[in-house]
Each structure stands twice: as C-alpha cells, then as structure tokens.
Amino acid sequence: MKVRIFLFIGLLFSNMGLAQVFKENSVGIVFLRCERAHTYELEIVFPIDFVSGISSDALSSENKTSYPGVYNENGIELIDGKGKLGEIKLTNYIFKRWCEKEAGFHYRPTFQGEIAKSDLKRPLQASAYYDITCFALINHRTGKEQCAIDQDKPVIMNGDTDTNGWADVWLWLKEDEFHNCEGDKDSIIILEVNHQSYEMNCCAY
C-alpha cells in the first residue's frame, strides 16, 4: 500500500512541475461567495484545459479533495459584458475536486480571495446560476481573432475581454436530458470562448 502511495505522489509531482502555466487568454468564471461592507469574497475557477504542463491522470485519486498548484505571477482580470471590471492579485491556487462522474473525479484550478469594492469599476451581483458573477482572465494577450456565438444558443452571461464593445466569451445553457445536474438544475452551463466549449457545473452521467 505504501509503495502505491509513493508511486502516486511521484506521478503527481512529475506532472505538476515548473512547466505548469496558464495558457494565453485563459478564461474562467467567478463565484460571489460573500459580500461584505467594503469587500467581495470570490472563488475563481478555470477549466483544467487552460493549464499546460499537467496530465489529468495525475489528478485521479479519490483520496484527496484538492492538490496544490504552482505560483501564478500574473494578475487575474475580472470581466463582464462591458469589459474589464478590475484586477485581483492571487498568486496561489489549488486543483480542487468539483465533480464526480462515471468516468472518475474531475478537478479544476481554483483561486480564493477578496477584492475591495473600490477596486472595481462596477459592483458585482450574483446570478441565479450558482452565484456566478462575472468572468476571469489570465495571461491576457490582445490581437486574437474575434469570435461570435450561434444566435440560437440560450446565453445567460457574456463578457468582453478586450473592452472593445464586442462579446467574446459566453455562458449558455444546454439541456441535460438526464436531469441530474447539481443543485437540481436541468441545464448544463457551458463556457464558450474561441469556439471551444467547457462544462462548468457538475452533471453526473
């Protein structure tokens, strides 16, 4: 048993070394966990696909609820439909287990921290979907190709990462035919950016 544990630890850290970085224009979502008189408490999550230098096989243990990430030297921009709201500096993150499906356990990089209300251009407001309030952006690079979204998709939130008046990231709903998403909701919440889609709530199937 001890041998198996040491082998797992070796695999974990061999896949989570110094090469682990967020890719350019990594987009995530921001949850409003608590509002105080002068601050917001936030939880910021990104799809694991936006982190390079890591194998998802290294995060497959059912014995842990989280694993440490590496140092993030870049600020995290907060984005809404009008553009940049502000920036929060959070240097450490964890790979937090957020979903269990038939295929196994799923993890995603997660930041937690506070930001002063005075540091934001506009106030935050929790949506009806899991208290999602806005988008997050790491390693912002301008000059990327502008993408649109299909008009028939039921969008619940959009963001303008370049503050140029055009949305380039969206949250939209996809019907869950099995009706077993977390929180008794019947819809899969999809994050779409650059024509790539990522499921952001746990729908076990």
XYZ file of N, CA, C and O in Angstrom, residues 3-179:
708
model
N 3.877 1.562 -1.093
C 4.539 1.675 -2.397
C 3.628 2.351 -3.392
O 4.039 3.232 -4.154
N 2.346 1.973 -3.385
C 1.379 2.569 -4.304
C 1.218 4.058 -4.022
O 1.093 4.872 -4.933
N 1.205 4.450 -2.744
C 1.084 5.859 -2.384
C 2.282 6.651 -2.890
O 2.140 7.727 -3.487
N 3.507 6.121 -2.692
C 4.698 6.829 -3.151
C 4.740 6.939 -4.668
O 5.171 7.950 -5.220
N 4.282 5.895 -5.360
C 4.231 5.948 -6.814
C 3.278 7.028 -7.281
O 3.547 7.759 -8.241
N 2.125 7.143 -6.598
C 1.152 8.166 -6.973
C 1.725 9.561 -6.755
O 1.590 10.445 -7.591
N 2.385 9.772 -5.596
C 2.965 11.082 -5.304
C 4.021 11.433 -6.354
O 4.098 12.572 -6.829
N 4.813 10.447 -6.752
C 5.811 10.698 -7.783
C 5.187 11.096 -9.102
O 5.651 12.007 -9.784
N 4.102 10.405 -9.476
C 3.400 10.740 -10.713
C 2.814 12.138 -10.634
O 2.892 12.913 -11.584
N 2.237 12.467 -9.492
C 1.612 13.776 -9.317
C 2.616 14.893 -9.544
O 2.389 15.795 -10.346
N 3.743 14.832 -8.863
C 4.684 15.936 -8.951
C 5.487 15.913 -10.246
O 5.983 16.946 -10.678
N 5.605 14.764 -10.902
C 6.264 14.740 -12.202
C 5.430 15.432 -13.253
O 5.936 15.928 -14.246
N 4.103 15.490 -13.023
C 3.203 16.132 -13.975
C 2.824 17.539 -13.557
O 2.102 18.229 -14.263
N 3.288 17.992 -12.393
C 2.926 19.313 -11.885
C 4.184 20.089 -11.542
O 4.325 20.666 -10.477
N 5.135 20.089 -12.464
C 6.413 20.711 -12.212
C 6.448 22.165 -12.634
O 5.445 22.841 -12.750
N 7.680 22.655 -12.884
C 7.879 24.058 -13.180
C 7.258 24.471 -14.506
O 7.061 25.667 -14.739
N 6.951 23.520 -15.400
C 6.393 23.859 -16.702
C 4.897 24.133 -16.630
O 4.290 24.478 -17.635
N 4.331 23.994 -15.463
C 2.886 24.183 -15.314
C 2.554 25.670 -15.352
O 2.929 26.428 -14.455
N 1.854 26.105 -16.395
C 1.495 27.516 -16.546
C 0.106 27.620 -17.161
O -0.382 26.690 -17.813
N -0.529 28.775 -16.946
C -1.778 29.062 -17.631
C -1.471 29.504 -19.064
O -0.543 30.275 -19.305
N -2.273 29.038 -19.994
C -2.104 29.409 -21.393
C -2.551 30.850 -21.611
O -3.209 31.450 -20.759
N -2.189 31.412 -22.759
C -2.631 32.764 -23.089
C -4.151 32.830 -23.170
O -4.806 31.916 -23.645
N -4.695 33.941 -22.677
C -6.131 34.202 -22.720
C -6.950 33.064 -22.103
O -7.951 32.616 -22.665
N -6.504 32.613 -20.933
C -7.252 31.602 -20.187
C -8.460 32.252 -19.529
O -8.330 33.257 -18.829
N -9.627 31.687 -19.764
C -10.870 32.269 -19.270
C -11.519 31.322 -18.268
O -11.594 30.111 -18.488
N -11.993 31.882 -17.167
C -12.717 31.120 -16.164
C -13.944 31.885 -15.709
O -14.318 32.902 -16.294
N -14.567 31.394 -14.657
C -15.750 32.058 -14.112
C -15.515 32.399 -12.645
O -14.701 31.770 -11.964
N -16.250 33.417 -12.179
C -16.066 33.942 -10.828
C -17.364 33.758 -10.050
O -18.434 34.181 -10.497
N -17.250 33.130 -8.884
C -18.383 32.954 -7.983
C -18.311 34.007 -6.873
O -17.243 34.216 -6.281
N -19.427 34.648 -6.593
C -19.501 35.586 -5.478
C -19.907 34.805 -4.233
O -21.058 34.429 -4.062
N -18.938 34.537 -3.366
C -19.181 33.706 -2.189
C -19.698 34.499 -0.996
O -20.451 33.974 -0.181
N -19.297 35.756 -0.885
C -19.756 36.558 0.251
C -19.542 38.029 -0.073
O -18.511 38.404 -0.637
N -20.537 38.842 0.270
C -20.402 40.289 0.120
C -20.382 40.926 1.502
O -21.272 40.704 2.326
N -19.352 41.713 1.749
C -19.240 42.451 2.998
C -19.371 43.948 2.715
O -19.590 44.351 1.571
N -19.231 44.747 3.747
C -19.461 46.182 3.599
C -18.541 46.804 2.550
O -18.974 47.633 1.738
N -17.277 46.381 2.538
C -16.305 47.020 1.640
C -15.593 46.034 0.716
O -14.746 46.457 -0.070
N -15.895 44.753 0.832
C -15.175 43.755 0.039
C -16.118 42.692 -0.513
O -17.239 42.512 -0.028
N -15.631 41.982 -1.526
C -16.274 40.774 -2.038
C -15.334 39.594 -1.803
O -14.121 39.705 -2.032
N -15.877 38.480 -1.374
C -15.110 37.239 -1.285
C -15.424 36.412 -2.518
O -16.590 36.113 -2.794
N -14.383 36.040 -3.271
C -14.556 35.400 -4.569
C -13.917 34.020 -4.610
O -12.927 33.747 -3.923
N -14.500 33.166 -5.429
C -13.870 31.902 -5.815
C -13.801 31.911 -7.335
O -14.813 32.114 -8.005
N -12.605 31.724 -7.864
C -12.371 31.820 -9.303
C -11.899 30.474 -9.810
O -10.912 29.921 -9.301
N -12.585 29.925 -10.808
C -12.230 28.600 -11.323
C -12.018 28.662 -12.835
O -12.660 29.436 -13.534
N -11.095 27.832 -13.295
C -10.782 27.716 -14.709
C -10.903 26.253 -15.136
O -10.600 25.358 -14.344
N -11.318 25.995 -16.365
C -11.233 24.618 -16.871
C -9.781 24.163 -16.829
O -8.860 24.938 -17.120
N -9.567 22.903 -16.492
C -8.208 22.396 -16.377
C -7.481 22.410 -17.725
O -6.251 22.424 -17.783
N -8.257 22.484 -18.816
C -7.659 22.528 -20.151
C -6.775 23.750 -20.359
O -5.911 23.757 -21.243
N -6.974 24.808 -19.569
C -6.203 26.025 -19.746
C -4.853 25.982 -19.045
O -4.091 26.941 -19.129
N -4.544 24.897 -18.347
C -3.251 24.757 -17.679
C -2.396 23.775 -18.467
O -2.796 22.631 -18.701
N -1.235 24.236 -18.898
C -0.312 23.356 -19.610
C 0.685 22.749 -18.636
O 0.879 23.244 -17.529
N 1.309 21.657 -19.038
C 2.325 21.023 -18.209
C 1.770 20.124 -17.143
O 2.443 19.848 -16.151
N 0.527 19.655 -17.316
C -0.065 18.756 -16.333
C -0.886 17.694 -17.046
O -1.546 17.969 -18.047
N -0.816 16.494 -16.530
C -1.633 15.411 -17.051
C -2.836 15.217 -16.144
O -2.707 15.181 -14.928
N -4.015 15.105 -16.747
C -5.218 14.888 -15.930
C -5.147 13.566 -15.177
O -5.827 13.384 -14.162
N -4.302 12.639 -15.631
C -4.143 11.364 -14.932
C -3.545 11.562 -13.538
O -3.727 10.740 -12.649
N -2.822 12.668 -13.371
C -2.192 12.930 -12.073
C -3.202 13.367 -11.037
O -2.890 13.434 -9.855
N -4.421 13.680 -11.459
C -5.439 14.174 -10.541
C -6.590 13.188 -10.460
O -7.751 13.560 -10.490
N -6.294 11.933 -10.365
C -7.334 10.918 -10.435
C -7.593 10.199 -9.118
O -8.396 9.295 -9.067
N -6.904 10.613 -8.060
C -7.068 9.918 -6.792
C -8.373 10.313 -6.113
O -8.712 11.481 -6.041
N -9.095 9.349 -5.587
C -10.320 9.643 -4.851
C -10.024 9.925 -3.377
O -10.929 10.193 -2.601
N -8.756 9.882 -2.983
C -8.390 10.080 -1.583
C -8.165 11.539 -1.227
O -8.012 11.877 -0.065
N -8.114 12.435 -2.215
C -7.845 13.837 -1.967
C -8.963 14.690 -2.571
O -9.500 14.376 -3.631
N -9.274 15.774 -1.889
C -10.247 16.719 -2.440
C -9.561 17.860 -3.168
O -10.201 18.593 -3.903
N -8.241 18.035 -2.968
C -7.524 19.083 -3.673
C -6.033 18.767 -3.699
O -5.538 17.965 -2.899
N -5.328 19.409 -4.641
C -3.883 19.309 -4.762
C -3.322 20.712 -4.970
O -3.980 21.559 -5.577
N -2.109 20.993 -4.514
C -1.559 22.339 -4.698
C -1.207 22.607 -6.149
O -0.713 21.731 -6.863
N -1.467 23.829 -6.597
C -0.995 24.271 -7.894
C 0.364 24.937 -7.720
O 0.990 24.844 -6.661
N 0.822 25.639 -8.745
C 2.096 26.340 -8.642
C 1.839 27.838 -8.591
O 0.722 28.313 -8.718
N 2.908 28.585 -8.413
C 2.820 30.038 -8.274
C 2.304 30.670 -9.566
O 2.772 30.339 -10.656
N 1.355 31.576 -9.443
C 0.842 32.329 -10.583
C 1.269 33.784 -10.426
O 0.809 34.480 -9.529
N 2.173 34.239 -11.294
C 2.746 35.575 -11.137
C 1.908 36.662 -11.802
O 2.186 37.855 -11.641
N 0.892 36.282 -12.557
C 0.104 37.256 -13.290
C -1.192 37.589 -12.562
O -1.796 36.735 -11.918
N -1.628 38.830 -12.687
C -2.902 39.222 -12.108
C -4.053 38.580 -12.861
O -3.925 38.144 -14.005
N -5.192 38.520 -12.208
C -6.398 37.955 -12.804
C -7.363 39.100 -13.091
O -7.801 39.798 -12.167
N -7.672 39.313 -14.357
C -8.622 40.349 -14.728
C -10.044 39.835 -14.522
O -10.341 38.674 -14.806
N -10.906 40.696 -14.011
C -12.321 40.387 -13.872
C -13.069 41.086 -14.997
O -12.874 42.277 -15.240
N -13.933 40.334 -15.695
C -14.541 40.787 -16.944
C -16.051 40.618 -16.881
O -16.550 39.568 -16.443
N -16.791 41.634 -17.343
C -18.231 41.471 -17.530
C -18.599 41.886 -18.948
O -17.721 42.059 -19.806
N -19.870 42.075 -19.220
C -20.316 42.389 -20.567
C -19.884 43.747 -21.063
O -19.933 44.014 -22.276
N -19.438 44.628 -20.161
C -18.981 45.961 -20.545
C -17.466 46.046 -20.651
O -16.940 47.096 -21.015
N -16.780 44.972 -20.300
C -15.324 44.973 -20.386
C -14.673 44.694 -19.049
O -15.237 44.035 -18.176
N -13.484 45.231 -18.869
C -12.702 44.961 -17.669
C -13.298 45.667 -16.466
O -13.556 46.868 -16.492
N -13.512 44.899 -15.410
C -14.025 45.426 -14.151
C -12.913 45.881 -13.213
O -13.043 46.853 -12.489
N -11.823 45.118 -13.232
C -10.721 45.376 -12.328
C -9.758 44.211 -12.384
O -9.859 43.343 -13.262
N -8.823 44.175 -11.458
C -7.822 43.112 -11.430
C -7.556 42.709 -9.989
O -7.489 43.553 -9.093
N -7.415 41.406 -9.784
C -7.132 40.871 -8.457
C -5.830 40.077 -8.526
O -5.580 39.361 -9.503
N -4.988 40.236 -7.529
C -3.702 39.557 -7.492
C -3.780 38.386 -6.535
O -3.797 38.571 -5.298
N -3.872 37.186 -7.072
C -3.889 35.959 -6.276
C -2.804 35.055 -6.827
O -2.840 34.669 -7.994
N -1.842 34.716 -6.000
C -0.659 34.020 -6.505
C -0.733 32.508 -6.376
O -0.053 31.799 -7.108
N -1.532 32.005 -5.453
C -1.559 30.563 -5.223
C -2.936 29.988 -5.530
O -3.954 30.627 -5.286
N -2.956 28.795 -6.081
C -4.218 28.133 -6.382
C -4.097 26.648 -6.084
O -3.005 26.115 -5.886
N -5.244 26.009 -6.036
C -5.279 24.562 -5.837
C -6.044 23.919 -6.985
O -6.845 24.570 -7.659
N -5.778 22.649 -7.214
C -6.618 21.847 -8.087
C -7.690 21.219 -7.197
O -7.421 20.300 -6.437
N -8.874 21.759 -7.278
C -9.952 21.376 -6.375
C -10.892 20.398 -7.063
O -11.324 20.624 -8.190
N -11.202 19.299 -6.356
C -12.177 18.367 -6.909
C -13.559 19.015 -6.891
O -13.999 19.541 -5.873
N -14.221 19.003 -8.045
C -15.520 19.676 -8.127
C -16.623 18.786 -8.681
O -17.798 19.130 -8.603
N -16.268 17.609 -9.226
C -17.307 16.781 -9.836
C -16.876 15.318 -9.861
O -15.698 15.013 -10.056
N -17.843 14.454 -9.638
C -17.626 13.015 -9.776
C -18.616 12.479 -10.798
O -19.823 12.643 -10.659
N -18.089 11.889 -11.842
C -18.917 11.292 -12.877
C -18.536 9.826 -13.005
O -17.606 9.349 -12.349
N -19.228 9.132 -13.875
C -18.921 7.714 -14.074
C -17.492 7.517 -14.552
O -16.866 6.501 -14.278
N -16.965 8.516 -15.266
C -15.603 8.401 -15.781
C -14.549 8.701 -14.719
O -13.360 8.518 -14.957
N -14.955 9.159 -13.543
C -13.999 9.422 -12.472
C -14.181 10.792 -11.852
O -15.212 11.443 -12.020
N -13.151 11.230 -11.122
C -13.170 12.513 -10.430
C -12.590 13.589 -11.330
O -11.633 13.348 -12.069
N -13.148 14.795 -11.214
C -12.705 15.902 -12.046
C -12.258 17.062 -11.167
O -12.912 17.392 -10.183
N -11.137 17.681 -11.564
C -10.532 18.763 -10.815
C -10.406 19.992 -11.713
O -10.405 19.885 -12.933
N -10.264 21.166 -11.083
C -10.006 22.367 -11.866
C -9.248 23.366 -10.996
O -9.407 23.394 -9.768
N -8.397 24.188 -11.609
C -7.642 25.179 -10.844
C -8.573 26.205 -10.227
O -9.440 26.765 -10.900
N -8.372 26.453 -8.939
C -9.290 27.289 -8.164
C -8.515 28.291 -7.313
O -7.603 27.918 -6.578
N -8.880 29.562 -7.435
C -8.336 30.631 -6.609
C -9.408 31.076 -5.616
O -10.597 31.068 -5.939
N -8.984 31.525 -4.458
C -9.904 32.096 -3.484
C -9.281 33.347 -2.886
O -8.087 33.367 -2.580
N -10.090 34.413 -2.744
C -9.558 35.637 -2.177
C -10.585 36.746 -2.159
O -11.733 36.573 -2.579
N -10.167 37.901 -1.661
C -11.042 39.061 -1.527
C -10.571 40.194 -2.422
O -9.380 40.309 -2.721
N -11.515 41.034 -2.816
C -11.187 42.252 -3.538
C -12.026 43.386 -2.957
O -13.202 43.185 -2.591
N -11.419 44.554 -2.837
C -12.138 45.715 -2.325
C -13.133 46.211 -3.368
O -12.834 46.228 -4.569
N -14.290 46.598 -2.940
C -15.301 47.127 -3.864
C -14.776 48.360 -4.592
O -15.108 48.592 -5.761
N -13.939 49.133 -3.918
C -13.391 50.346 -4.522
C -12.423 50.055 -5.660
O -12.089 50.960 -6.441
N -11.946 48.796 -5.769
C -11.023 48.413 -6.838
C -11.753 48.002 -8.111
O -11.095 47.653 -9.105
N -13.072 48.017 -8.094
C -13.865 47.591 -9.256
C -14.589 48.782 -9.871
O -15.057 49.684 -9.163
N -14.711 48.754 -11.171
C -15.405 49.831 -11.882
C -16.916 49.758 -11.683
O -17.596 50.782 -11.736
N -17.411 48.527 -11.500
C -18.848 48.328 -11.331
C -19.066 47.293 -10.237
O -18.229 46.410 -10.034
N -20.202 47.370 -9.527
C -20.470 46.398 -8.459
C -20.747 45.007 -9.025
O -21.219 44.861 -10.167
N -20.472 43.993 -8.226
C -20.742 42.612 -8.595
C -22.126 42.211 -8.109
O -22.602 42.690 -7.086
N -22.724 41.299 -8.838
C -24.031 40.779 -8.446
C -24.097 39.301 -8.802
O -23.798 38.911 -9.928
N -24.482 38.484 -7.843
C -24.561 37.042 -8.073
C -25.738 36.720 -8.982
O -26.831 37.260 -8.810
N -25.517 35.834 -9.952
C -26.595 35.405 -10.837
C -27.384 34.284 -10.183
O -27.031 33.785 -9.114
N -28.449 33.867 -10.839
C -29.272 32.770 -10.327
C -28.607 31.415 -10.531
O -29.093 30.406 -10.021
N -27.508 31.375 -11.258
C -26.832 30.119 -11.558
C -25.567 30.008 -10.714
O -24.508 30.537 -11.056
N -25.714 29.365 -9.547
C -24.592 29.035 -8.668
C -23.833 30.272 -8.190
O -22.663 30.191 -7.844
N -24.457 31.442 -8.223
C -23.827 32.689 -7.773
C -22.651 33.098 -8.653
O -21.723 33.786 -8.199
N -22.672 32.698 -9.924
C -21.665 33.173 -10.872
C -21.895 34.664 -11.093
O -23.021 35.107 -11.317
N -20.808 35.455 -11.023
C -20.972 36.900 -11.109
C -20.299 37.537 -12.319
O -20.737 38.567 -12.808
N -19.198 36.955 -12.809
C -18.505 37.517 -13.970
C -17.487 36.495 -14.464
O -17.467 35.346 -14.003
N -16.623 36.927 -15.382
C -15.587 36.067 -15.928
C -14.215 36.472 -15.379
O -14.034 37.584 -14.879
N -13.253 35.555 -15.492
C -11.869 35.823 -15.110
C -10.963 35.575 -16.309
O -11.258 34.742 -17.167
N -9.861 36.303 -16.358
C -8.948 36.212 -17.498
C -7.518 36.263 -16.997
O -7.139 37.185 -16.263
N -6.711 35.279 -17.389
C -5.290 35.211 -17.032
C -4.462 35.224 -18.314
O -4.846 34.637 -19.327
N -3.291 35.876 -18.263
C -2.366 35.948 -19.396
C -3.037 36.559 -20.619
O -3.000 36.006 -21.720
N -3.636 37.710 -20.410
C -4.360 38.397 -21.482
C -3.401 38.853 -22.581
O -2.420 39.527 -22.317
N -3.711 38.471 -23.801
C -2.971 38.919 -24.987
C -3.980 39.444 -25.989
O -4.920 38.743 -26.352
N -3.780 40.671 -26.434
C -4.696 41.260 -27.415
C -4.319 40.816 -28.822
O -3.286 40.184 -29.039
N -5.168 41.155 -29.773
C -4.895 40.816 -31.163
C -5.405 39.450 -31.573
O -5.178 39.014 -32.690
N -6.128 38.760 -30.675
C -6.669 37.461 -31.040
C -7.872 37.642 -31.963
O -8.507 38.689 -31.998
N -8.177 36.596 -32.716
C -9.294 36.644 -33.642
C -10.619 36.773 -32.879
O -10.850 36.101 -31.887
N -11.465 37.671 -33.354
C -12.770 37.872 -32.724
C -13.717 36.759 -33.147
O -13.828 36.444 -34.334
N -14.384 36.143 -32.190
C -15.306 35.046 -32.478
C -16.714 35.441 -32.056
O -16.907 36.194 -31.105
N -17.690 34.920 -32.774
C -19.090 35.140 -32.437
C -19.678 33.841 -31.924
O -19.039 32.791 -31.961
N -20.902 33.901 -31.446
C -21.587 32.714 -30.955
C -22.864 32.518 -31.761
O -23.444 33.489 -32.268
N -23.272 31.269 -31.898
C -24.510 30.982 -32.608
C -25.673 31.689 -31.930
O -25.831 31.629 -30.707
N -26.499 32.330 -32.734
C -27.595 33.127 -32.194
C -28.652 32.292 -31.483
O -29.409 32.806 -30.655
N -28.722 31.004 -31.796
C -29.776 30.177 -31.201
C -29.389 29.612 -29.840
O -30.189 28.935 -29.194
N -28.180 29.876 -29.360
C -27.769 29.374 -28.053
C -28.328 30.270 -26.947
O -28.212 31.499 -27.025
N -28.917 29.673 -25.898
C -29.510 30.461 -24.808
C -28.438 31.011 -23.871
O -28.079 30.399 -22.867
N -27.952 32.196 -24.185
C -26.869 32.831 -23.418
C -27.416 33.428 -22.129
O -28.449 34.100 -22.122
N -26.727 33.175 -21.010
C -27.125 33.752 -19.728
C -26.143 34.822 -19.251
O -26.460 35.600 -18.354
N -24.950 34.876 -19.854
C -23.961 35.873 -19.465
C -22.924 35.983 -20.577
O -22.569 34.985 -21.203
N -22.454 37.194 -20.852
C -21.360 37.350 -21.811
C -20.304 38.287 -21.251
O -20.540 39.017 -20.287
N -19.126 38.231 -21.857
C -18.023 39.064 -21.417
C -17.249 39.625 -22.591
O -17.176 39.000 -23.653
N -16.681 40.797 -22.390
C -15.895 41.482 -23.407
C -14.472 41.620 -22.882
O -14.143 42.559 -22.159
N -13.608 40.691 -23.230
C -12.263 40.646 -22.651
C -11.372 41.779 -23.140
O -10.400 42.133 -22.474
N -11.667 42.328 -24.314
C -10.842 43.408 -24.868
C -11.444 44.793 -24.645
O -10.874 45.793 -25.093
N -12.615 44.861 -24.013
C -13.314 46.126 -23.777
C -13.427 46.930 -25.078
O -13.143 48.128 -25.129
N -13.828 46.229 -26.141
C -13.970 46.889 -27.441
C -15.422 46.949 -27.915
O -15.694 47.303 -29.059
N -16.353 46.589 -27.032
C -17.757 46.651 -27.388
C -18.319 45.381 -27.989
O -19.505 45.332 -28.328
N -17.479 44.327 -28.099
C -17.927 43.067 -28.697
C -17.689 41.916 -27.723
O -16.583 41.731 -27.224
N -18.721 41.155 -27.451
C -18.579 39.988 -26.568
C -17.712 38.929 -27.232
O -17.804 38.700 -28.444
N -16.860 38.283 -26.445
C -16.027 37.212 -26.982
C -15.943 36.010 -26.054
O -15.176 35.075 -26.286
N -16.749 36.013 -24.984
C -16.856 34.854 -24.102
C -18.283 34.811 -23.584
O -18.889 35.855 -23.332
N -18.807 33.590 -23.446
C -20.212 33.442 -23.102
C -20.429 32.283 -22.128
O -19.660 31.315 -22.105
N -21.505 32.381 -21.353
C -22.073 31.248 -20.643
C -23.446 30.998 -21.246
O -24.247 31.920 -21.387
N -23.708 29.756 -21.632
C -25.021 29.431 -22.178
C -25.474 28.080 -21.640
O -24.687 27.325 -21.066
N -26.756 27.813 -21.790
C -27.366 26.627 -21.206
C -27.623 25.551 -22.259
O -28.114 25.835 -23.349
N -27.280 24.327 -21.879
C -27.571 23.163 -22.711
C -28.441 22.217 -21.885
O -28.102 21.901 -20.742
N -29.552 21.803 -22.443
C -30.480 20.953 -21.694
C -29.813 19.638 -21.303
O -29.138 18.994 -22.109
N -29.996 19.263 -20.061
C -29.469 17.996 -19.564
C -30.569 16.941 -19.662
O -31.530 16.954 -18.887
N -30.440 16.051 -20.601
C -31.500 15.065 -20.828
C -31.679 14.109 -19.662
O -32.732 13.485 -19.509
N -30.668 13.997 -18.784
C -30.762 13.094 -17.641
C -31.301 13.788 -16.389
O -31.583 13.131 -15.389
N -31.384 15.104 -16.412
C -31.949 15.888 -15.301
C -31.269 15.601 -13.972
O -31.928 15.431 -12.947
